[in-house]
Amino acid sequence: MASTAEGRELTTAHRDAQIQIGARAEIEARALWDRLDIDDLDGSKPYWLASTTIAVNRRMAESQRVASEYLTEYRLAELGAAGAVVLAAPTETARALSLAGPTRVKRLIGSGMEPAVAFTAALTKFGGMARRQAMMGGRLTIAATAGRDRRAVGWRRVTDGNPCAFCAMLASRGPVYRDAAAADGIQYHSHCGCTAEPAYSNAWQPTADEERYMDAYGEARAIVAGDGKAIDTKKLLAAMRRQGGFRDSPIT
């Protein structure tokens, strides 16, 4: 985590601000949902998709701006000097919204669900996708900036405090992610509240939550190995969920 108290406070405030941006994006996208006509999905899709993409991209730009301000203040707190910010953004927003929206509605109908039920059922996943795409502006900006900053050793995943097992696993690794092309690090699912924090030292001090994630991951590896199974990510995450304490753990 950040080496200064000010840096830690900035990271927490930035995470909360990004979660709020994502929430506003979801609310606005949901308000546009009825522009899709369940009786004419293909015909109503162009207008719906154009207006929804504009709304989500507006929040994505806000996410970038908030991340840019955070990066400047954070570097000043950690190093005493500001640095260049590299803006980055997702490029597949329209496609992602389309897949989570009308394409998913059609898939649910094809599986036997009544059209009206499918239309309502698809909304939750779609709302999460709108939230994700908006927040990716800030997430990718942090990753890209850390990757270009010669003083940065990388960046780490910052959870919302109640992560799923997958996000906890990524956060348990610390600042191992190097840039915006970090395959694992930039994987954010719908409704994910994770953000990121640049690291300027290899002397990473895990937070109490990160230590818990590390312990859970270690225990999961021991469980999978003890079962005589080949260790892979899918089995590890399943074992972590069964231990409890994660958003996607079984409810007992």
Coordinates of C-alpha atoms in Angstrom, one line a residue:
M1 CA 0.0 0.0 0.0
A2 CA 1.0 3.7 -0.1
S3 CA 4.0 4.6 2.1
T4 CA 2.4 7.8 3.5
A5 CA -0.7 8.3 5.4
E6 CA -1.7 11.0 2.9
G7 CA -1.3 8.6 0.1
R8 CA -3.4 6.0 1.8
E9 CA -6.1 8.5 2.4
L10 CA -6.0 9.6 -1.2
T11 CA -6.3 6.0 -2.4
T12 CA -9.4 5.4 -0.2
A13 CA -11.0 8.6 -1.3
H14 CA -10.3 7.9 -4.9
R15 CA -11.8 4.4 -4.7
D16 CA -15.0 5.7 -3.1
A17 CA -15.3 8.4 -5.8
Q18 CA -14.9 5.9 -8.6
I19 CA -17.5 3.6 -7.0
Q20 CA -19.9 6.6 -7.0
I21 CA -19.2 7.3 -10.6
G22 CA -19.9 3.7 -11.5
A23 CA -23.2 3.8 -9.6
R24 CA -24.3 7.0 -11.4
A25 CA -23.4 5.3 -14.7
E26 CA -25.6 2.4 -13.9
I27 CA -28.5 4.5 -12.8
E28 CA -28.4 6.5 -16.0
A29 CA -28.0 3.4 -18.2
R30 CA -30.9 1.8 -16.5
A31 CA -33.0 4.9 -17.1
L32 CA -32.4 4.4 -20.9
W33 CA -33.2 0.7 -20.8
D34 CA -36.8 1.2 -21.9
R35 CA -35.6 2.7 -25.2
L36 CA -35.2 -0.9 -26.2
D37 CA -38.5 -2.3 -27.5
I38 CA -39.0 -5.9 -26.5
D39 CA -41.2 -6.4 -29.6
D40 CA -38.5 -4.9 -31.9
L41 CA -35.1 -5.4 -30.4
D42 CA -33.2 -5.1 -33.7
G43 CA -35.1 -2.0 -34.8
S44 CA -34.8 -0.2 -31.5
K45 CA -31.2 -1.2 -30.8
P46 CA -29.4 1.6 -32.8
Y47 CA -31.0 4.5 -31.0
W48 CA -30.8 2.8 -27.6
L49 CA -27.2 1.8 -28.1
A50 CA -26.1 5.3 -29.3
S51 CA -27.7 7.1 -26.4
T52 CA -26.6 4.6 -23.8
T53 CA -23.0 4.6 -25.0
I54 CA -22.9 8.4 -24.9
A55 CA -24.2 8.3 -21.3
V56 CA -21.7 5.7 -20.2
N57 CA -18.8 7.4 -22.0
R58 CA -19.6 10.6 -20.3
R59 CA -19.1 8.9 -16.9
M60 CA -16.0 7.2 -18.3
A61 CA -14.5 10.6 -19.0
E62 CA -15.4 11.7 -15.5
S63 CA -13.7 8.5 -14.2
Q64 CA -10.5 9.5 -16.2
R65 CA -10.6 13.0 -14.8
V66 CA -10.9 11.9 -11.2
A67 CA -8.1 9.4 -11.7
S68 CA -5.9 12.0 -13.2
E69 CA -6.4 14.3 -10.2
Y70 CA -5.8 11.4 -7.9
L71 CA -2.5 10.4 -9.7
T72 CA -1.2 13.9 -9.4
E73 CA -2.0 14.3 -5.7
Y74 CA -0.9 10.8 -4.9
R75 CA 2.5 11.2 -6.6
L76 CA 3.1 14.4 -4.8
A77 CA 2.3 12.8 -1.4
E78 CA 4.5 9.7 -2.1
L79 CA 7.4 11.3 -4.0
G80 CA 7.1 15.1 -3.5
A81 CA 6.7 15.7 -7.2
A82 CA 3.9 15.4 -9.8
G83 CA 4.4 13.4 -13.0
A84 CA 2.8 13.0 -16.4
V85 CA -0.7 11.4 -16.5
V86 CA -1.4 9.0 -19.4
L87 CA -5.1 8.9 -20.1
A88 CA -6.5 5.5 -21.2
A89 CA -10.0 4.2 -21.9
P90 CA -11.8 1.0 -22.9
T91 CA -12.5 0.8 -26.7
E92 CA -15.2 -1.9 -26.7
T93 CA -17.9 -0.1 -24.7
A94 CA -20.6 -0.2 -27.3
R95 CA -20.0 -3.9 -28.0
A96 CA -20.0 -4.7 -24.3
L97 CA -23.3 -2.9 -23.7
S98 CA -24.8 -4.6 -26.7
L99 CA -23.8 -8.0 -25.6
A100 CA -25.1 -7.4 -22.0
G101 CA -28.3 -5.8 -23.3
P102 CA -30.2 -7.0 -26.4
T103 CA -28.0 -9.9 -27.2
R104 CA -28.5 -11.3 -23.7
V105 CA -32.2 -10.7 -23.9
K106 CA -32.3 -12.8 -27.1
R107 CA -30.2 -15.5 -25.5
L108 CA -32.5 -15.8 -22.5
I109 CA -35.6 -15.9 -24.8
G110 CA -33.9 -18.6 -26.8
S111 CA -33.4 -20.6 -23.7
G112 CA -37.2 -20.7 -23.1
M113 CA -37.7 -17.6 -21.0
E114 CA -40.8 -15.4 -21.6
P115 CA -39.8 -12.2 -23.5
A116 CA -41.0 -9.8 -20.7
V117 CA -39.2 -11.9 -18.0
A118 CA -36.0 -12.0 -20.1
F119 CA -36.1 -8.3 -20.6
T120 CA -36.2 -7.7 -16.9
A121 CA -33.7 -10.5 -16.1
A122 CA -31.1 -9.0 -18.4
L123 CA -31.2 -5.6 -16.7
T124 CA -29.0 -6.6 -13.7
K125 CA -26.1 -7.8 -15.8
F126 CA -26.5 -4.9 -18.1
G127 CA -26.4 -2.4 -15.3
G128 CA -23.2 -4.0 -14.0
M129 CA -21.6 -3.7 -17.4
A130 CA -22.5 0.0 -17.6
R131 CA -20.8 0.5 -14.2
R132 CA -17.7 -1.5 -15.3
Q133 CA -17.2 0.4 -18.5
A134 CA -17.5 3.8 -16.8
M135 CA -15.0 2.9 -14.1
M136 CA -12.5 1.4 -16.6
G137 CA -11.6 5.0 -17.6
G138 CA -9.9 5.5 -14.2
R139 CA -8.6 2.0 -13.9
L140 CA -6.9 2.0 -17.2
T141 CA -5.6 5.5 -16.7
I142 CA -3.8 4.5 -13.5
A143 CA -2.4 1.3 -15.1
A144 CA -1.1 3.2 -18.2
T145 CA 0.3 6.0 -16.1
A146 CA 2.1 3.6 -13.7
G147 CA 3.5 1.8 -16.8
R148 CA 5.0 5.0 -18.2
D149 CA 6.3 6.4 -14.9
R150 CA 10.0 5.5 -14.4
R151 CA 9.7 5.9 -10.7
A152 CA 6.8 3.4 -10.4
V153 CA 7.6 -0.3 -9.9
G154 CA 4.0 -1.2 -10.9
W155 CA 0.5 -0.9 -9.5
R156 CA -1.7 -3.0 -7.2
R157 CA -5.3 -3.9 -7.1
V158 CA -7.4 -2.0 -4.5
T159 CA -10.7 -3.8 -3.5
D160 CA -13.9 -2.3 -2.2
G161 CA -13.4 -4.2 1.0
N162 CA -15.9 -6.9 0.1
P163 CA -14.4 -8.6 -3.0
C164 CA -15.2 -11.8 -4.7
A165 CA -12.6 -14.5 -4.5
F166 CA -11.2 -13.6 -7.9
C167 CA -10.6 -10.0 -7.0
A168 CA -9.2 -11.0 -3.6
M169 CA -6.7 -13.3 -5.4
L170 CA -5.5 -10.4 -7.7
A171 CA -5.2 -8.0 -4.7
S172 CA -3.2 -10.6 -2.7
R173 CA -0.4 -10.3 -5.2
G174 CA 0.5 -6.7 -4.4
P175 CA 2.0 -4.3 -6.9
V176 CA 3.0 -6.9 -9.5
Y177 CA 1.1 -5.3 -12.4
R178 CA 3.3 -3.3 -14.7
D179 CA 1.1 -1.4 -17.2
A180 CA -2.3 -1.3 -18.9
A181 CA -1.6 -4.6 -20.7
A182 CA -1.4 -6.6 -17.5
A183 CA -3.7 -9.4 -18.5
D184 CA -4.8 -10.4 -15.0
G185 CA -4.7 -7.1 -13.3
I186 CA -7.0 -5.3 -15.7
Q187 CA -9.7 -7.9 -15.5
Y188 CA -12.7 -6.3 -13.8
H189 CA -16.1 -7.9 -13.8
S190 CA -19.6 -6.3 -13.8
H191 CA -20.4 -4.7 -10.4
C192 CA -16.7 -4.9 -9.4
G193 CA -15.7 -2.1 -7.0
C194 CA -12.0 -2.5 -7.4
T195 CA -9.6 0.3 -8.4
A196 CA -5.8 0.5 -8.5
E197 CA -2.9 2.3 -6.8
P198 CA 0.6 3.0 -8.2
A199 CA 3.6 1.7 -6.2
Y200 CA 6.9 3.5 -6.0
S201 CA 8.7 0.9 -3.9
N202 CA 9.2 -2.8 -3.9
A203 CA 8.9 -2.8 -0.1
W204 CA 5.2 -3.6 -0.3
Q205 CA 3.4 -3.6 3.1
P206 CA 0.1 -5.5 2.7
T207 CA -3.0 -4.1 4.4
A208 CA -4.9 -6.2 6.9
D209 CA -7.4 -7.2 4.2
E210 CA -4.6 -8.1 1.8
E211 CA -3.0 -10.3 4.4
R212 CA -6.4 -12.1 4.8
Y213 CA -6.6 -12.6 1.1
M214 CA -3.0 -14.0 1.0
D215 CA -3.9 -16.4 3.8
A216 CA -7.0 -17.5 2.1
Y217 CA -5.1 -18.1 -1.2
G218 CA -2.4 -20.1 0.6
E219 CA -5.0 -22.2 2.4
A220 CA -6.8 -22.8 -0.9
R221 CA -3.5 -24.0 -2.6
A222 CA -3.0 -26.4 0.3
I223 CA -6.5 -27.8 0.0
V224 CA -6.2 -28.3 -3.7
A225 CA -2.8 -29.9 -3.4
G226 CA -4.0 -32.1 -0.5
D227 CA -6.8 -33.4 -2.8
G228 CA -4.2 -34.6 -5.2
K229 CA -5.5 -32.4 -8.0
A230 CA -3.5 -30.3 -10.4
I231 CA -3.4 -26.7 -9.2
D232 CA -5.2 -24.3 -11.5
T233 CA -7.0 -21.0 -11.0
K234 CA -10.5 -22.5 -11.3
K235 CA -9.9 -25.0 -8.5
L236 CA -8.1 -22.4 -6.3
L237 CA -11.0 -19.9 -6.6
A238 CA -13.5 -22.6 -5.8
A239 CA -11.6 -23.5 -2.7
M240 CA -11.3 -19.9 -1.6
R241 CA -15.1 -19.4 -2.0
R242 CA -15.8 -22.5 0.1
Q243 CA -13.7 -21.1 2.9
G244 CA -16.2 -18.2 3.1
G245 CA -15.7 -14.5 3.6
F246 CA -16.0 -13.5 0.0
R247 CA -18.8 -11.9 -1.9
D248 CA -19.4 -15.0 -4.0
S249 CA -18.9 -17.5 -1.1
P250 CA -21.9 -19.9 -0.6
I251 CA -24.3 -18.6 2.0
T252 CA -24.5 -20.9 5.0

